[in-house]
Amino acid sequence: MPVGTARTCMNGLNALSGVGLLTVPYALSEGGWVSLALLAAVAAACWYTGILLCRCMDADDAIRTYPDIGERAFGRTGRLLVSAFTYVELYLVATGFLILEGDNLDKLFPGARVTLGTVSLAGKRLFVVLVALVVAPTTWLRSLGVLAYVSATGVFASVVIVLSVLWAAAVDGVGFSGRGTTTPLRIAGLPTALGLYIFCYGGHPMFPTLYTSMKRKSQFPKMLVICFLQWRCSATSCTATACCPR
């Protein structure tokens, strides 16, 4: 079922936002303020390649996924390689999120344990399994229009994160200036910063799916601009409380 631009924006923004918001301040502390140029470059590259994807899919109605583009460009071998890289990336991103959820929930609820017969789960492993069970049903949704409502909860969580950071800085006395000195550029930390900036756009493999699901495909470039600008605003708000502590 075709999806409207607003709901596609919700899905796209949810794919781009998330834990990436919290990694930007650390990336900034590793690479220095000048490394923000890398964030802008990565954002521009992802946006432009999204436009190129749109053009590729417009050229042939049979192209609906990254593997289809790989096959059109390099034949069967290209399809296999693109499929392998895409699925490995998505698998590793999902694994990373499960580990993060397990770590964070274990800190919130230390000592949690569940025993079923001879099987006992506790700590991080327990929460990784629970989160996987909660998330699994959302992967069975066939309509991106319905998934948009799930994405809305992710976007709301990102907004709560930004507001929480700003509240801690403005109300709880943390402030907007920190200990240590702000380093304009740290060459040794640039690879780490670049890796974290790229991680922020780990939702890029979703672009073909978002495009094919849209009711008005001509609005895809506009949708990309809205998603990227909203993400940059959120990231800037979080970074406002970072002081590059070393």
mmCIF file of C-alpha atoms in Angstrom:
data_model
loop_
_atom_site.group_PDB
_atom_site.id
_atom_site.type_symbol
_atom_site.label_atom_id
_atom_site.label_comp_id
_atom_site.label_asym_id
_atom_site.label_seq_id
_atom_site.Cartn_x
_atom_site.Cartn_y
_atom_site.Cartn_z
ATOM 1 C CA MET A 1 0.000 0.000 0.000
ATOM 2 C CA PRO A 2 1.467 3.417 -0.952
ATOM 3 C CA VAL A 3 2.516 5.606 1.981
ATOM 4 C CA GLY A 4 2.092 9.366 2.289
ATOM 5 C CA THR A 5 5.030 11.767 2.501
ATOM 6 C CA ALA A 6 4.449 12.545 6.184
ATOM 7 C CA ARG A 7 4.561 8.897 7.248
ATOM 8 C CA THR A 8 7.559 8.260 5.011
ATOM 9 C CA CYS A 9 9.300 11.176 6.748
ATOM 10 C CA MET A 10 8.530 9.523 10.073
ATOM 11 C CA ASN A 11 10.077 6.250 8.917
ATOM 12 C CA GLY A 12 13.104 8.027 7.464
ATOM 13 C CA LEU A 13 13.697 10.182 10.518
ATOM 14 C CA ASN A 14 13.429 7.183 12.813
ATOM 15 C CA ALA A 15 16.019 5.373 10.676
ATOM 16 C CA LEU A 16 18.448 8.297 10.941
ATOM 17 C CA SER A 17 17.905 9.333 14.547
ATOM 18 C CA GLY A 18 18.464 7.300 17.662
ATOM 19 C CA VAL A 19 21.699 6.383 19.380
ATOM 20 C CA GLY A 20 23.581 8.447 16.793
ATOM 21 C CA LEU A 21 22.392 11.555 18.633
ATOM 22 C CA LEU A 22 24.334 10.482 21.708
ATOM 23 C CA THR A 23 27.483 9.495 19.829
ATOM 24 C CA VAL A 24 27.965 12.911 18.223
ATOM 25 C CA PRO A 25 29.253 14.635 21.421
ATOM 26 C CA TYR A 26 31.763 11.812 21.976
ATOM 27 C CA ALA A 27 32.829 11.951 18.325
ATOM 28 C CA LEU A 28 33.306 15.686 18.769
ATOM 29 C CA SER A 29 35.508 15.126 21.808
ATOM 30 C CA GLU A 30 37.618 12.656 19.817
ATOM 31 C CA GLY A 31 38.052 14.680 16.639
ATOM 32 C CA GLY A 32 37.614 18.257 17.821
ATOM 33 C CA TRP A 33 35.267 20.934 16.582
ATOM 34 C CA VAL A 34 36.759 20.867 13.088
ATOM 35 C CA SER A 35 35.599 17.252 12.721
ATOM 36 C CA LEU A 36 32.056 18.584 12.347
ATOM 37 C CA ALA A 37 33.073 19.169 8.736
ATOM 38 C CA LEU A 38 33.257 15.381 8.409
ATOM 39 C CA LEU A 39 29.702 15.094 9.756
ATOM 40 C CA ALA A 40 28.515 17.594 7.158
ATOM 41 C CA ALA A 41 30.422 15.725 4.423
ATOM 42 C CA VAL A 42 28.927 12.357 5.435
ATOM 43 C CA ALA A 43 25.441 13.881 5.553
ATOM 44 C CA ALA A 44 25.892 15.445 2.103
ATOM 45 C CA ALA A 45 27.196 12.153 0.660
ATOM 46 C CA CYS A 46 24.282 10.174 2.084
ATOM 47 C CA TRP A 47 21.762 12.737 0.846
ATOM 48 C CA TYR A 48 23.269 12.846 -2.640
ATOM 49 C CA THR A 49 23.490 9.072 -2.949
ATOM 50 C CA GLY A 50 19.845 8.966 -1.892
ATOM 51 C CA ILE A 51 19.048 11.211 -4.862
ATOM 52 C CA LEU A 52 21.119 8.954 -7.136
ATOM 53 C CA LEU A 53 19.162 5.947 -5.881
ATOM 54 C CA CYS A 54 15.960 7.756 -6.770
ATOM 55 C CA ARG A 55 17.225 8.348 -10.324
ATOM 56 C CA CYS A 56 18.320 4.720 -10.718
ATOM 57 C CA MET A 57 14.923 3.448 -9.631
ATOM 58 C CA ASP A 58 13.149 5.921 -11.909
ATOM 59 C CA ALA A 59 15.127 4.591 -14.864
ATOM 60 C CA ASP A 60 13.728 1.058 -14.501
ATOM 61 C CA ASP A 61 10.557 0.007 -12.673
ATOM 62 C CA ALA A 62 12.129 -3.413 -12.049
ATOM 63 C CA ILE A 63 14.713 -1.825 -9.702
ATOM 64 C CA ARG A 64 13.346 -1.856 -6.175
ATOM 65 C CA THR A 65 16.315 -2.699 -3.924
ATOM 66 C CA TYR A 66 20.082 -2.258 -3.630
ATOM 67 C CA PRO A 67 20.718 -5.779 -5.003
ATOM 68 C CA ASP A 68 18.646 -4.879 -8.083
ATOM 69 C CA ILE A 69 20.930 -1.885 -8.695
ATOM 70 C CA GLY A 70 24.005 -4.075 -8.172
ATOM 71 C CA GLU A 71 22.722 -6.563 -10.752
ATOM 72 C CA ARG A 72 21.880 -3.820 -13.245
ATOM 73 C CA ALA A 73 25.408 -2.397 -12.935
ATOM 74 C CA PHE A 74 27.601 -5.499 -12.534
ATOM 75 C CA GLY A 75 25.442 -8.506 -13.314
ATOM 76 C CA ARG A 76 24.838 -11.499 -11.072
ATOM 77 C CA THR A 77 28.136 -11.013 -9.219
ATOM 78 C CA GLY A 78 27.193 -7.433 -8.378
ATOM 79 C CA ARG A 79 23.851 -8.560 -7.000
ATOM 80 C CA LEU A 80 25.487 -11.133 -4.733
ATOM 81 C CA LEU A 81 28.129 -8.705 -3.451
ATOM 82 C CA VAL A 82 25.667 -5.877 -2.804
ATOM 83 C CA SER A 83 23.266 -8.271 -1.071
ATOM 84 C CA ALA A 84 26.047 -9.622 1.149
ATOM 85 C CA PHE A 85 27.280 -6.180 2.218
ATOM 86 C CA THR A 86 23.760 -4.823 2.774
ATOM 87 C CA TYR A 87 22.560 -7.743 4.871
ATOM 88 C CA VAL A 88 25.771 -7.933 6.901
ATOM 89 C CA GLU A 89 25.511 -4.208 7.665
ATOM 90 C CA LEU A 90 21.884 -4.493 8.737
ATOM 91 C CA TYR A 91 22.656 -7.561 10.851
ATOM 92 C CA LEU A 92 25.569 -5.867 12.627
ATOM 93 C CA VAL A 93 23.564 -2.678 13.247
ATOM 94 C CA ALA A 94 20.726 -4.712 14.760
ATOM 95 C CA THR A 95 23.210 -6.648 16.893
ATOM 96 C CA GLY A 96 24.780 -3.407 18.092
ATOM 97 C CA PHE A 97 21.413 -1.993 19.119
ATOM 98 C CA LEU A 98 20.530 -5.159 21.035
ATOM 99 C CA ILE A 99 23.820 -4.974 22.936
ATOM 100 C CA LEU A 100 23.242 -1.297 23.752
ATOM 101 C CA GLU A 101 19.730 -2.050 24.989
ATOM 102 C CA GLY A 102 21.049 -4.877 27.159
ATOM 103 C CA ASP A 103 23.754 -2.671 28.686
ATOM 104 C CA ASN A 104 21.428 0.255 29.401
ATOM 105 C CA LEU A 105 18.560 -1.808 30.842
ATOM 106 C CA ASP A 106 21.014 -3.746 33.007
ATOM 107 C CA LYS A 107 22.160 -0.445 34.512
ATOM 108 C CA LEU A 108 18.551 0.620 35.113
ATOM 109 C CA PHE A 109 17.504 -2.717 36.627
ATOM 110 C CA PRO A 110 20.601 -4.304 38.172
ATOM 111 C CA GLY A 111 20.311 -7.834 39.483
ATOM 112 C CA ALA A 112 17.307 -8.779 37.311
ATOM 113 C CA ARG A 113 16.964 -12.524 36.747
ATOM 114 C CA VAL A 114 14.415 -14.864 35.174
ATOM 115 C CA THR A 115 14.425 -18.644 35.674
ATOM 116 C CA LEU A 116 12.348 -21.039 33.576
ATOM 117 C CA GLY A 117 12.957 -24.626 34.622
ATOM 118 C CA THR A 118 16.625 -25.333 34.155
ATOM 119 C CA VAL A 119 17.216 -22.197 32.084
ATOM 120 C CA SER A 120 18.253 -19.023 33.873
ATOM 121 C CA LEU A 121 18.918 -15.620 32.335
ATOM 122 C CA ALA A 122 20.246 -12.619 34.169
ATOM 123 C CA GLY A 123 21.743 -9.215 33.556
ATOM 124 C CA LYS A 124 22.580 -8.095 30.038
ATOM 125 C CA ARG A 125 21.721 -11.429 28.411
ATOM 126 C CA LEU A 126 18.241 -11.347 29.896
ATOM 127 C CA PHE A 127 17.510 -7.882 28.553
ATOM 128 C CA VAL A 128 18.978 -8.644 25.112
ATOM 129 C CA VAL A 129 16.576 -11.603 24.812
ATOM 130 C CA LEU A 130 13.610 -9.579 26.097
ATOM 131 C CA VAL A 131 14.278 -6.678 23.723
ATOM 132 C CA ALA A 132 14.626 -9.094 20.801
ATOM 133 C CA LEU A 133 11.260 -10.647 21.677
ATOM 134 C CA VAL A 134 9.614 -7.213 21.884
ATOM 135 C CA VAL A 135 11.108 -5.975 18.610
ATOM 136 C CA ALA A 136 10.540 -9.182 16.605
ATOM 137 C CA PRO A 137 6.773 -8.645 15.988
ATOM 138 C CA THR A 138 7.459 -5.257 14.373
ATOM 139 C CA THR A 139 9.508 -7.031 11.678
ATOM 140 C CA TRP A 140 6.382 -8.902 10.603
ATOM 141 C CA LEU A 141 4.574 -5.714 9.547
ATOM 142 C CA ARG A 142 4.175 -5.664 5.767
ATOM 143 C CA SER A 143 2.961 -2.074 5.469
ATOM 144 C CA LEU A 144 5.354 0.838 5.985
ATOM 145 C CA GLY A 145 2.282 2.953 6.623
ATOM 146 C CA VAL A 146 1.567 0.941 9.775
ATOM 147 C CA LEU A 147 5.263 0.861 10.646
ATOM 148 C CA ALA A 148 5.219 4.675 10.613
ATOM 149 C CA TYR A 149 3.333 4.613 13.913
ATOM 150 C CA VAL A 150 6.068 2.446 15.410
ATOM 151 C CA SER A 151 8.631 4.866 13.978
ATOM 152 C CA ALA A 152 6.766 7.720 15.660
ATOM 153 C CA THR A 153 7.601 6.216 19.057
ATOM 154 C CA GLY A 154 11.281 6.148 18.077
ATOM 155 C CA VAL A 155 11.163 9.779 16.971
ATOM 156 C CA PHE A 156 9.399 10.698 20.226
ATOM 157 C CA ALA A 157 12.146 8.901 22.188
ATOM 158 C CA SER A 158 14.784 10.913 20.310
ATOM 159 C CA VAL A 159 12.957 14.139 21.175
ATOM 160 C CA VAL A 160 12.851 13.073 24.832
ATOM 161 C CA ILE A 161 16.612 12.426 24.725
ATOM 162 C CA VAL A 162 17.320 15.892 23.351
ATOM 163 C CA LEU A 163 15.033 17.547 25.902
ATOM 164 C CA SER A 164 16.601 15.518 28.720
ATOM 165 C CA VAL A 165 20.095 16.633 27.726
ATOM 166 C CA LEU A 166 19.007 20.264 27.517
ATOM 167 C CA TRP A 167 17.207 19.956 30.876
ATOM 168 C CA ALA A 168 20.305 18.510 32.525
ATOM 169 C CA ALA A 169 22.389 21.376 31.163
ATOM 170 C CA ALA A 170 19.996 24.249 31.839
ATOM 171 C CA VAL A 171 18.089 23.169 34.962
ATOM 172 C CA ASP A 172 20.124 20.540 36.817
ATOM 173 C CA GLY A 173 23.245 22.681 36.932
ATOM 174 C CA VAL A 174 25.414 20.746 34.487
ATOM 175 C CA GLY A 175 25.756 23.823 32.307
ATOM 176 C CA PHE A 176 26.880 24.278 28.726
ATOM 177 C CA SER A 177 30.593 24.542 29.465
ATOM 178 C CA GLY A 178 32.593 21.675 30.827
ATOM 179 C CA ARG A 179 35.832 20.654 32.398
ATOM 180 C CA GLY A 180 38.941 20.562 30.277
ATOM 181 C CA THR A 181 39.710 22.440 27.114
ATOM 182 C CA THR A 182 37.978 22.411 23.787
ATOM 183 C CA THR A 183 40.360 21.116 21.137
ATOM 184 C CA PRO A 184 39.805 22.494 17.626
ATOM 185 C CA LEU A 185 41.314 19.429 15.961
ATOM 186 C CA ARG A 186 42.655 16.053 17.117
ATOM 187 C CA ILE A 187 44.196 14.193 14.194
ATOM 188 C CA ALA A 188 44.527 10.930 16.140
ATOM 189 C CA GLY A 189 40.805 10.948 16.943
ATOM 190 C CA LEU A 190 39.546 11.678 13.415
ATOM 191 C CA PRO A 191 39.133 7.992 12.394
ATOM 192 C CA THR A 192 37.002 7.360 15.490
ATOM 193 C CA ALA A 193 34.964 10.506 14.877
ATOM 194 C CA LEU A 194 34.437 9.611 11.208
ATOM 195 C CA GLY A 195 33.309 6.095 12.114
ATOM 196 C CA LEU A 196 30.774 7.457 14.607
ATOM 197 C CA TYR A 197 29.485 10.031 12.127
ATOM 198 C CA ILE A 198 28.987 7.295 9.514
ATOM 199 C CA PHE A 199 27.190 5.170 12.111
ATOM 200 C CA CYS A 200 24.674 8.004 12.503
ATOM 201 C CA TYR A 201 23.497 7.301 8.951
ATOM 202 C CA GLY A 202 23.243 3.540 9.289
ATOM 203 C CA GLY A 203 19.648 3.731 8.056
ATOM 204 C CA HIS A 204 20.788 4.486 4.495
ATOM 205 C CA PRO A 205 19.944 0.926 3.265
ATOM 206 C CA MET A 206 16.286 1.746 3.934
ATOM 207 C CA PHE A 207 16.147 4.441 1.245
ATOM 208 C CA PRO A 208 15.098 2.169 -1.673
ATOM 209 C CA THR A 209 12.315 0.669 0.452
ATOM 210 C CA LEU A 210 11.129 4.124 1.501
ATOM 211 C CA TYR A 211 11.147 5.298 -2.103
ATOM 212 C CA THR A 212 9.173 2.368 -3.486
ATOM 213 C CA SER A 213 6.592 2.718 -0.701
ATOM 214 C CA MET A 214 5.827 6.395 -1.373
ATOM 215 C CA LYS A 215 2.524 7.409 -2.903
ATOM 216 C CA ARG A 216 4.095 10.504 -4.512
ATOM 217 C CA LYS A 217 7.625 9.460 -5.459
ATOM 218 C CA SER A 218 8.419 12.940 -6.749
ATOM 219 C CA GLN A 219 8.428 14.059 -3.094
ATOM 220 C CA PHE A 220 11.339 11.740 -2.203
ATOM 221 C CA PRO A 221 14.105 14.403 -2.512
ATOM 222 C CA LYS A 222 12.043 16.777 -0.371
ATOM 223 C CA MET A 223 11.491 14.025 2.190
ATOM 224 C CA LEU A 224 15.248 13.402 2.373
ATOM 225 C CA VAL A 225 15.943 17.097 2.971
ATOM 226 C CA ILE A 226 13.372 17.253 5.773
ATOM 227 C CA CYS A 227 14.761 14.130 7.482
ATOM 228 C CA PHE A 228 18.375 15.245 7.250
ATOM 229 C CA LEU A 229 17.654 18.785 8.458
ATOM 230 C CA GLN A 230 15.587 17.563 11.405
ATOM 231 C CA TRP A 231 18.327 15.109 12.357
ATOM 232 C CA ARG A 232 21.002 17.814 12.163
ATOM 233 C CA CYS A 233 18.915 20.089 14.414
ATOM 234 C CA SER A 234 18.547 17.310 16.998
ATOM 235 C CA ALA A 235 22.246 16.445 16.849
ATOM 236 C CA THR A 236 23.185 20.105 17.256
ATOM 237 C CA SER A 237 20.995 20.389 20.349
ATOM 238 C CA CYS A 238 22.695 17.384 21.938
ATOM 239 C CA THR A 239 26.135 18.635 20.964
ATOM 240 C CA ALA A 240 25.404 21.992 22.587
ATOM 241 C CA THR A 241 26.063 20.453 26.004
ATOM 242 C CA ALA A 242 29.289 18.754 24.907
ATOM 243 C CA CYS A 243 32.507 20.504 25.798
ATOM 244 C CA CYS A 244 35.071 18.061 24.430
ATOM 245 C CA PRO A 245 36.249 16.944 27.882
ATOM 246 C CA ARG A 246 39.656 15.348 27.776
#
